[in-house]
Tab-separated table of C-alpha atoms and ligand atoms in Angstrom:
chain	number	residue	atom	x	y	z
A	1	UNK	CA	-7.735	16.868	12.274
A	2	UNK	CA	-8.597	13.915	14.426
A	3	UNK	CA	-9.111	10.179	14.130
A	4	UNK	CA	-12.686	9.063	14.748
A	5	UNK	CA	-12.107	5.335	14.544
A	6	UNK	CA	-9.074	3.068	14.647
A	7	UNK	CA	-9.278	-0.525	13.577
A	8	UNK	CA	-6.424	-3.027	13.657
A	9	UNK	CA	-6.117	-6.552	12.328
A	10	UNK	CA	-3.101	-8.740	13.107
A	11	UNK	CA	-1.206	-5.681	14.244
A	12	UNK	CA	1.306	-6.446	17.052
A	13	UNK	CA	-0.573	-8.154	19.912
A	14	UNK	CA	-4.011	-7.501	18.386
A	15	UNK	CA	-5.788	-10.124	16.298
A	16	UNK	CA	-8.587	-7.593	15.877
A	17	UNK	CA	-9.554	-4.462	17.716
A	18	UNK	CA	-11.994	-1.623	17.077
A	19	UNK	CA	-11.463	1.650	18.917
A	20	UNK	CA	-13.903	4.520	18.429
A	21	UNK	CA	-12.190	7.788	19.256
A	22	UNK	CA	-13.501	11.188	20.282
A	23	UNK	CA	-11.867	14.545	19.848
A	24	UNK	CA	-10.202	15.852	23.000
A	25	UNK	CA	-8.257	13.693	25.413
A	26	UNK	CA	-8.339	9.906	25.354
A	27	UNK	CA	-6.298	7.970	27.893
A	28	UNK	CA	-5.353	4.303	27.473
A	29	UNK	CA	-4.620	2.846	30.854
A	30	UNK	CA	-3.475	-0.640	31.788
A	31	UNK	CA	-0.601	-2.673	33.178
A	32	UNK	CA	2.707	-3.103	31.365
A	33	UNK	CA	2.779	-5.109	28.176
A	34	UNK	CA	-0.990	-5.032	27.548
A	35	UNK	CA	-0.974	-3.231	24.222
A	36	UNK	CA	-1.300	0.508	24.975
A	37	UNK	CA	1.702	1.626	22.975
A	38	UNK	CA	0.735	-0.756	20.172
A	39	UNK	CA	-2.446	1.306	19.650
A	40	UNK	CA	-0.786	4.701	19.486
A	41	UNK	CA	2.111	3.316	17.452
A	42	UNK	CA	-0.422	2.325	14.787
A	43	UNK	CA	-1.800	5.886	14.706
A	44	UNK	CA	1.755	7.168	14.318
A	45	UNK	CA	2.339	4.717	11.474
A	46	UNK	CA	-0.467	6.326	9.468
A	47	UNK	CA	1.337	9.655	9.737
A	48	UNK	CA	4.906	8.570	9.008
A	49	UNK	CA	4.635	5.110	7.389
A	50	UNK	CA	6.970	3.896	10.072
A	51	UNK	CA	7.054	2.944	13.720
A	52	UNK	CA	8.799	5.003	16.359
A	53	UNK	CA	10.043	1.767	17.933
A	54	UNK	CA	11.380	-0.328	15.059
A	55	UNK	CA	12.891	0.384	11.698
A	56	UNK	CA	11.272	-2.476	9.794
A	57	UNK	CA	7.641	-3.551	9.508
A	58	UNK	CA	8.126	-7.212	10.428
A	59	UNK	CA	7.638	-6.810	14.216
A	60	UNK	CA	4.368	-4.949	13.558
A	61	UNK	CA	2.716	-8.034	12.138
A	62	UNK	CA	1.172	-10.278	14.761
A	63	UNK	CA	3.248	-13.374	15.390
A	64	UNK	CA	1.981	-16.110	13.086
A	65	UNK	CA	0.086	-13.769	10.735
A	66	UNK	CA	1.421	-12.764	7.339
A	67	UNK	CA	0.157	-9.203	7.095
A	68	UNK	CA	-1.193	-6.471	9.347
A	69	UNK	CA	-3.943	-3.972	8.620
A	70	UNK	CA	-4.314	-0.494	10.070
A	71	UNK	CA	-7.567	1.240	9.225
A	72	UNK	CA	-8.611	4.704	10.362
A	73	UNK	CA	-11.426	7.146	9.820
A	74	UNK	CA	-10.077	10.639	9.839
A	75	UNK	CA	-11.991	13.867	10.170
A	76	UNK	CA	-10.605	17.148	8.958
A	77	UNK	CA	-13.183	19.899	9.390
A	78	UNK	CA	-16.231	18.616	7.519
A	79	UNK	CA	-14.232	16.123	5.512
A	80	UNK	CA	-14.187	12.444	6.455
A	81	UNK	CA	-11.645	10.055	4.952
A	82	UNK	CA	-11.008	6.355	5.358
A	83	UNK	CA	-7.404	5.186	5.179
A	84	UNK	CA	-6.364	1.567	5.016
A	85	UNK	CA	-2.810	0.298	5.091
A	86	UNK	CA	-1.764	-3.289	4.613
A	87	UNK	CA	1.712	-4.092	5.882
A	88	UNK	CA	3.380	-6.933	4.014
A	89	UNK	CA	6.886	-7.432	5.357
A	90	UNK	CA	9.239	-8.386	2.571
A	91	UNK	CA	6.741	-7.300	-0.064
A	92	UNK	CA	5.246	-3.952	-1.050
A	93	UNK	CA	2.769	-2.473	1.385
A	94	UNK	CA	-0.610	-1.487	0.027
A	95	UNK	CA	-2.839	1.480	0.687
A	96	UNK	CA	-6.414	2.505	0.051
A	97	UNK	CA	-8.017	5.883	0.535
A	98	UNK	CA	-11.817	5.937	0.643
A	99	UNK	CA	-11.739	2.350	-0.665
A	100	UNK	CA	-9.859	3.330	-3.800
A	101	UNK	CA	-6.781	1.205	-4.315
A	102	UNK	CA	-5.336	3.462	-7.001
A	103	UNK	CA	-2.967	4.967	-4.466
A	104	UNK	CA	0.533	4.348	-3.207
A	105	UNK	CA	1.203	4.178	0.542
A	106	UNK	CA	3.047	7.486	0.187
A	107	UNK	CA	-0.200	9.168	-0.921
A	108	UNK	CA	-1.536	8.583	2.571
A	109	UNK	CA	1.029	10.976	4.048
A	110	UNK	CA	-0.495	14.259	5.114
A	111	UNK	CA	-3.971	12.898	5.895
A	112	UNK	CA	-3.138	11.901	9.448
A	113	UNK	CA	-0.616	14.124	11.153
A	114	UNK	CA	0.736	13.184	14.525
A	115	UNK	CA	3.281	14.426	16.948
A	116	UNK	CA	4.263	11.489	19.078
A	117	UNK	CA	6.290	11.654	22.241
A	118	UNK	CA	7.529	8.367	23.690
A	119	UNK	CA	10.273	7.151	26.022
A	120	UNK	CA	12.335	6.303	22.910
A	121	UNK	CA	12.619	10.063	22.317
A	122	UNK	CA	15.315	10.299	24.932
A	123	UNK	CA	17.524	9.170	22.051
A	124	UNK	CA	16.833	12.501	20.348
A	125	UNK	CA	19.029	14.090	22.978
A	126	UNK	CA	21.347	11.262	23.969
A	127	UNK	CA	21.544	9.211	20.798
A	128	UNK	CA	23.408	9.272	17.509
A	129	UNK	CA	23.007	11.999	14.872
A	130	UNK	CA	20.783	9.629	12.896
A	131	UNK	CA	18.057	10.035	15.537
A	132	UNK	CA	18.065	13.802	15.103
A	133	UNK	CA	18.144	13.560	11.325
A	134	UNK	CA	15.091	11.329	11.490
A	135	UNK	CA	13.349	13.888	13.692
A	136	UNK	CA	14.107	16.654	11.206
A	137	UNK	CA	13.124	14.590	8.195
A	138	UNK	CA	9.854	13.404	9.700
A	139	UNK	CA	8.989	16.990	10.503
A	140	UNK	CA	9.824	18.380	7.070
A	141	UNK	CA	7.630	15.635	5.627
A	142	UNK	CA	4.814	16.488	8.018
A	143	UNK	CA	5.069	20.132	6.953
A	144	UNK	CA	5.230	19.249	3.300
A	145	UNK	CA	4.355	15.665	2.254
A	146	UNK	CA	6.146	16.042	-1.099
A	147	UNK	CA	9.401	15.871	0.906
A	148	UNK	CA	8.821	12.106	1.181
A	149	UNK	CA	9.712	11.957	-2.520
A	150	UNK	CA	12.760	14.169	-2.053
A	151	UNK	CA	13.973	11.975	0.807
A	152	UNK	CA	13.661	8.779	-1.170
A	153	UNK	CA	15.339	10.426	-4.193
A	154	UNK	CA	18.214	11.383	-1.942
A	155	UNK	CA	18.548	7.853	-0.559
A	156	UNK	CA	18.556	6.449	-4.076
A	157	UNK	CA	21.157	8.915	-5.400
A	158	UNK	CA	23.339	8.335	-2.351
A	159	UNK	CA	23.184	4.585	-2.788
A	160	UNK	CA	24.108	4.782	-6.472
A	161	UNK	CA	26.936	7.204	-5.812
A	162	UNK	CA	28.282	4.977	-3.035
A	163	UNK	CA	28.169	1.959	-5.343
A	164	UNK	CA	30.175	3.893	-7.903
A	165	UNK	CA	32.697	5.060	-5.312
A	166	UNK	CA	33.017	1.574	-3.898
A	167	UNK	CA	33.836	0.081	-7.276
A	168	UNK	CA	36.316	2.921	-7.859
A	169	UNK	CA	37.961	2.181	-4.517
A	170	UNK	CA	38.176	-1.533	-5.333
A	171	UNK	CA	39.556	-0.889	-8.806
A	172	UNK	CA	42.127	1.434	-7.349
A	173	UNK	CA	43.279	-1.072	-4.766
A	174	UNK	CA	43.518	-3.919	-7.223
A	175	UNK	CA	45.048	-1.859	-9.985
A	176	UNK	CA	42.040	-2.370	-12.236
A	177	UNK	CA	40.214	-0.017	-14.518
A	178	UNK	CA	40.192	3.540	-13.159
A	179	UNK	CA	36.936	5.340	-12.685
A	180	UNK	CA	35.420	7.386	-15.450
A	181	UNK	CA	35.203	10.675	-13.575
A	182	UNK	CA	32.516	12.120	-15.808
A	183	UNK	CA	30.051	9.537	-14.429
A	184	UNK	CA	30.878	10.655	-10.917
A	185	UNK	CA	30.370	14.286	-11.931
A	186	UNK	CA	26.804	13.486	-12.920
A	187	UNK	CA	26.114	11.851	-9.566
A	188	UNK	CA	27.724	14.788	-7.765
A	189	UNK	CA	25.215	17.089	-9.414
A	190	UNK	CA	22.264	14.850	-8.522
A	191	UNK	CA	23.422	14.556	-4.938
A	192	UNK	CA	24.002	18.288	-4.577
A	193	UNK	CA	20.651	19.152	-6.124
A	194	UNK	CA	18.525	16.837	-3.978
A	195	UNK	CA	20.798	17.310	-0.949
A	196	UNK	CA	20.474	21.089	-1.153
A	197	UNK	CA	16.712	20.818	-1.195
A	198	UNK	CA	16.719	18.550	1.846
A	199	UNK	CA	19.110	20.811	3.735
A	200	UNK	CA	17.190	23.979	2.869
A	201	UNK	CA	14.026	22.411	4.315
A	202	UNK	CA	15.828	21.233	7.441
A	203	UNK	CA	17.391	24.657	8.007
A	204	UNK	CA	14.058	26.356	7.571
A	205	UNK	CA	12.545	23.934	10.071
A	206	UNK	CA	15.290	24.505	12.638
A	207	UNK	CA	14.794	28.277	12.408
A	208	UNK	CA	11.023	27.897	12.806
A	209	UNK	CA	11.127	25.421	15.658
A	210	UNK	CA	13.897	26.983	17.770
A	211	UNK	CA	11.828	29.743	19.449
A	212	UNK	CA	8.923	27.334	20.005
A	213	UNK	CA	11.172	24.737	21.646
A	214	UNK	CA	12.685	27.364	23.885
A	215	UNK	CA	9.209	28.522	24.896
A	216	UNK	CA	7.985	24.978	25.545
A	217	UNK	CA	11.006	24.221	27.734
A	218	UNK	CA	10.455	27.398	29.698
A	219	UNK	CA	6.848	26.357	30.307
A	220	UNK	CA	7.833	22.860	31.412
A	221	UNK	CA	10.900	23.792	33.432
A	222	UNK	CA	10.882	27.527	34.173
A	223	UNK	CA	14.340	29.064	34.338
A	224	UNK	CA	16.020	25.882	33.098
A	225	UNK	CA	16.885	27.076	29.576
A	226	UNK	CA	17.545	28.670	27.243
A	227	UNK	CA	17.492	26.109	24.452
A	228	UNK	CA	19.492	26.625	21.306
A	229	UNK	CA	19.224	24.469	18.190
A	230	UNK	CA	22.017	24.594	15.667
A	231	UNK	CA	22.147	22.760	12.364
A	232	UNK	CA	25.570	21.211	11.928
A	233	UNK	CA	26.575	20.493	8.349
A	234	UNK	CA	29.086	17.659	8.111
A	235	UNK	CA	31.536	19.500	5.907
A	236	UNK	CA	33.108	22.884	6.440
A	237	UNK	CA	32.115	25.671	4.077
A	238	UNK	CA	28.397	24.981	4.216
A	239	UNK	CA	27.010	28.163	5.672
A	240	UNK	CA	24.093	29.168	3.468
A	241	UNK	CA	20.442	28.375	3.781
A	242	UNK	CA	19.118	29.052	0.282
A	243	UNK	CA	18.939	26.131	-2.102
A	244	UNK	CA	21.196	27.657	-4.785
A	245	UNK	CA	23.850	28.579	-2.253
A	246	UNK	CA	23.734	25.132	-0.682
A	247	UNK	CA	23.985	23.484	-4.095
A	248	UNK	CA	27.169	25.387	-4.894
A	249	UNK	CA	28.633	24.699	-1.454
A	250	UNK	CA	27.852	20.981	-1.634
A	251	UNK	CA	29.455	20.799	-5.079
A	252	UNK	CA	32.560	22.536	-3.751
A	253	UNK	CA	32.675	20.272	-0.689
A	254	UNK	CA	32.470	17.180	-2.887
A	255	UNK	CA	35.274	18.429	-5.046
A	256	UNK	CA	37.324	18.924	-1.921
A	257	UNK	CA	36.460	15.459	-0.633
A	258	UNK	CA	36.917	13.635	-3.893
A	259	UNK	CA	40.252	12.024	-3.053
A	260	UNK	CA	39.247	10.575	0.341
A	261	UNK	CA	35.878	9.570	-1.093
A	262	UNK	CA	37.527	7.537	-3.848
A	263	UNK	CA	39.990	6.091	-1.333
A	264	UNK	CA	37.281	5.049	1.093
A	265	UNK	CA	34.558	4.284	-1.407
A	266	UNK	CA	31.820	6.191	0.375
A	267	UNK	CA	30.100	9.587	0.171
A	268	UNK	CA	31.526	11.822	2.884
A	269	UNK	CA	29.559	14.987	2.095
A	270	UNK	CA	25.859	15.697	2.367
A	271	UNK	CA	22.813	15.835	4.629
A	272	UNK	CA	23.074	12.103	5.470
A	273	UNK	CA	26.049	13.037	7.682
A	274	UNK	CA	24.679	16.221	9.234
A	275	UNK	CA	23.547	16.684	12.818
A	276	UNK	CA	21.421	18.945	14.930
A	277	UNK	CA	23.277	20.356	17.902
A	278	UNK	CA	21.011	20.716	20.925
A	279	UNK	CA	22.230	23.148	23.528
A	280	UNK	CA	20.899	23.747	26.995
A	281	UNK	CA	22.272	26.982	28.364
A	282	UNK	CA	25.890	27.136	27.250
A	283	UNK	CA	26.407	23.384	27.068
A	284	UNK	CA	25.486	20.692	24.581
A	285	UNK	CA	22.608	18.656	26.019
A	286	UNK	CA	24.236	15.414	24.854
A	287	UNK	CA	26.774	14.370	27.425
A	288	UNK	CA	25.867	17.139	29.876
A	289	UNK	CA	22.133	17.330	30.548
A	290	UNK	CA	20.672	15.288	33.403
A	291	UNK	CA	18.161	12.525	32.769
A	292	UNK	CA	15.221	14.782	33.676
A	293	UNK	CA	16.590	17.663	31.626
A	294	UNK	CA	17.116	15.409	28.620
A	295	UNK	CA	13.588	14.109	28.976
A	296	UNK	CA	12.160	17.639	29.168
A	297	UNK	CA	14.319	18.676	26.207
A	298	UNK	CA	12.985	15.880	24.024
A	299	UNK	CA	9.473	16.704	25.154
A	300	UNK	CA	10.013	20.393	24.356
A	301	UNK	CA	11.094	19.428	20.812
A	302	UNK	CA	7.877	17.458	20.366
A	303	UNK	CA	5.675	20.194	21.831
A	304	UNK	CA	7.379	22.706	19.551
A	305	UNK	CA	6.689	20.412	16.585
A	306	UNK	CA	3.066	20.312	17.614
A	307	UNK	CA	2.860	24.107	17.911
A	308	UNK	CA	4.531	24.584	14.550
A	309	UNK	CA	2.249	22.210	12.638
A	310	UNK	CA	-0.746	23.740	14.356
A	311	UNK	CA	0.359	27.295	13.518
A	312	UNK	CA	0.796	26.240	9.909
A	313	UNK	CA	-2.831	25.280	9.703
A	314	UNK	CA	-3.094	21.568	10.344
A	315	UNK	CA	-3.407	20.623	13.962
A	316	UNK	CA	-1.901	17.176	14.471
A	317	UNK	CA	-2.985	14.474	16.864
A	318	UNK	CA	-0.762	14.679	19.914
A	319	UNK	CA	0.342	11.324	21.285
A	320	UNK	CA	1.953	11.127	24.712
A	321	UNK	CA	3.139	7.607	25.372
A	322	UNK	CA	4.049	6.968	28.980
A	323	UNK	CA	5.147	10.516	29.568
A	324	UNK	CA	3.571	11.384	32.902
A	325	UNK	CA	5.194	8.707	35.054
A	326	UNK	CA	8.638	10.204	34.305
A	327	UNK	CA	7.800	13.760	35.331
A	328	UNK	CA	7.702	15.273	38.783
A	329	UNK	CA	4.264	16.456	39.839
A	330	UNK	CA	4.844	20.097	38.926
A	331	UNK	CA	6.059	19.338	35.407
A	332	UNK	CA	3.220	16.862	35.067
A	333	UNK	CA	0.601	19.520	35.848
A	334	UNK	CA	2.248	22.038	33.542
A	335	UNK	CA	2.363	19.584	30.683
A	336	UNK	CA	-1.261	18.606	31.241
A	337	UNK	CA	-2.371	22.241	31.105
A	338	UNK	CA	-0.378	22.816	27.922
A	339	UNK	CA	-1.869	19.897	26.053
A	340	UNK	CA	-5.423	19.780	27.434
A	341	UNK	CA	-6.917	22.114	24.776
A	342	UNK	CA	-5.592	20.046	21.837
A	343	UNK	CA	-8.041	18.880	19.183
A	344	UNK	CA	-7.063	15.276	19.886
A	345	UNK	CA	-4.636	14.036	22.506
A	346	UNK	CA	-3.941	10.328	22.985
A	347	UNK	CA	-2.281	9.443	26.253
A	348	UNK	CA	-1.046	6.127	27.625
A	349	UNK	CA	-0.281	5.361	31.250
A	350	UNK	CA	0.232	2.223	33.291
A	351	UNK	CA	-1.490	3.705	36.333
A	352	UNK	CA	-4.678	5.750	36.282
A	353	UNK	CA	-3.367	8.178	38.898
A	354	UNK	CA	-0.504	9.164	36.618
A	355	UNK	CA	-2.946	10.853	34.257
A	356	UNK	CA	-3.480	14.372	35.643
A	357	UNK	CA	-7.026	15.322	36.548
A	358	UNK	CA	-7.206	18.213	34.092
A	359	UNK	CA	-6.982	15.646	31.315
A	360	UNK	CA	-10.569	14.585	31.657
A	361	UNK	CA	-11.928	12.815	28.634
A	362	UNK	CA	-12.469	9.310	27.437
A	363	UNK	CA	-10.627	6.548	29.274
A	364	UNK	CA	-10.007	3.071	27.983
A	365	UNK	CA	-8.786	0.116	29.983
A	366	UNK	CA	-6.291	-1.933	27.989
A	367	UNK	CA	-5.816	-5.470	29.156
A	368	UNK	CA	-4.769	-8.686	27.420
A	369	UNK	CA	-5.564	-7.425	23.960
A	370	UNK	CA	-8.968	-5.965	24.815
A	371	UNK	CA	-9.672	-2.250	24.814
A	372	UNK	CA	-12.662	-1.372	26.933
A	373	UNK	CA	-14.255	2.044	27.344
A	374	UNK	CA	-14.627	3.030	30.978
B	401	ATP	N1	4.316	-8.863	16.386
B	401	ATP	C1	3.786	-9.179	17.580
B	401	ATP	N2	3.008	-10.269	17.708
B	401	ATP	C2	2.468	-10.603	18.892
B	401	ATP	N3	2.634	-9.875	20.025
B	401	ATP	C3	3.393	-8.777	19.958
B	401	ATP	C4	4.005	-8.372	18.744
B	401	ATP	N4	4.707	-7.246	18.969
B	401	ATP	C5	4.546	-6.963	20.272
B	401	ATP	N5	3.755	-7.877	20.872
B	401	ATP	C6	3.364	-7.907	22.282
B	401	ATP	O1	2.748	-6.676	22.621
B	401	ATP	C7	3.025	-6.413	23.991
B	401	ATP	C8	3.557	-5.000	24.152
B	401	ATP	O2	2.548	-4.149	23.900
B	401	ATP	P1	2.773	-2.606	24.210
B	401	ATP	O3	4.138	-2.186	23.879
B	401	ATP	O4	1.650	-1.898	23.547
B	401	ATP	O5	2.599	-2.603	25.785
B	401	ATP	P2	2.205	-1.403	26.731
B	401	ATP	O6	0.793	-1.619	27.184
B	401	ATP	O7	2.486	-0.114	26.067
B	401	ATP	O8	3.192	-1.666	27.941
B	401	ATP	P3	4.097	-0.659	28.822
B	401	ATP	O9	3.204	-0.114	29.888
B	401	ATP	O10	5.121	-1.584	29.396
B	401	ATP	O11	4.659	0.358	27.911
B	401	ATP	C9	4.115	-7.337	24.442
B	401	ATP	O12	3.558	-8.294	25.328
B	401	ATP	C10	4.579	-7.994	23.169
B	401	ATP	O13	4.980	-9.314	23.366
B	402	MG	MG1	4.016	1.256	26.340
């Protein structure tokens, strides 16, 4: 698939902008702070309903405006669709597909698929487990949009269970009413059921992406690997990968953790505490890999994501935000050759010379909120 037109209103620095897009490579070039990332961030928002830079929508709305609009025409084979999203911080966002407003924002997921690599991705390697969980969860949703529902079910169940545990912990401390354990049993089952589904999808993803990430790293940095990806469940005893197995193991782990959970008033077991261990050679990348290695590692994870989605039949838009300036010239050329054949590749760079020559295609100059085709 590819985006044929992007239109923004009151999004970030843009009061209004219209950007016609071609398949193949498009480079947005311009000095720092002119609005290049803002454009590709908006494309990414259509695919994930979130920004790769911020966790809430408020900063996406232009200062002084009360809502932002992202509109895109999307072509998938012969099919053309129009998506419109209205971001209303503090209130529900709204969505339209082909001008029909009978849709929820979540229904938009799956129409635009993107794999976006940005400087923030260094946190995939160096950051907290939450960064890696987000990577996994965005990918399982890209592979199967119904996982958006599973993820929000999990968040809801977790929140309710935590509320229950918190009141149990308080009651215990203040000698009040003790918790009715049968209520907790019900929430255990909910959590294990939805949690097992989430974990099964993540494990399947890790198995599928591992060889592709290793291959991508080898192409970017020959001889530098191998890469190994290992899913790390937060509690011992979780070793399966089938949903039924995981359900039983999560139930057992919760039983085990029941005392500390009631003492602390928080859920200590489940996919919200899991991590993805990234190894480079024999060592964990976090804490050991150099800056350049970490950068290439994160990039390899994104390229592997791209290859996986493509192999599964829906080629995403590849977005490379500010990637070339960080790479040495050899890695730069290798990356350019890898991505050049993509159906649609959106690249940003501060300096024209940073965009390798093999990435010929459309170029736009981005300056002070205007986007001009060169
Ligand atoms: N909600 C907002 N309202 C108004 N302006 C905003 C808003 N959010 C961001 N901006 C402005 O957008 C600009 C940043 O745009 P962007 O991140 O796209 O820059 P860039 O061209 O990618 O720069 P760089 O080369 O440094 O990455 C900043 O000047 C910032 O002040
Ligand atoms: Mg930028």
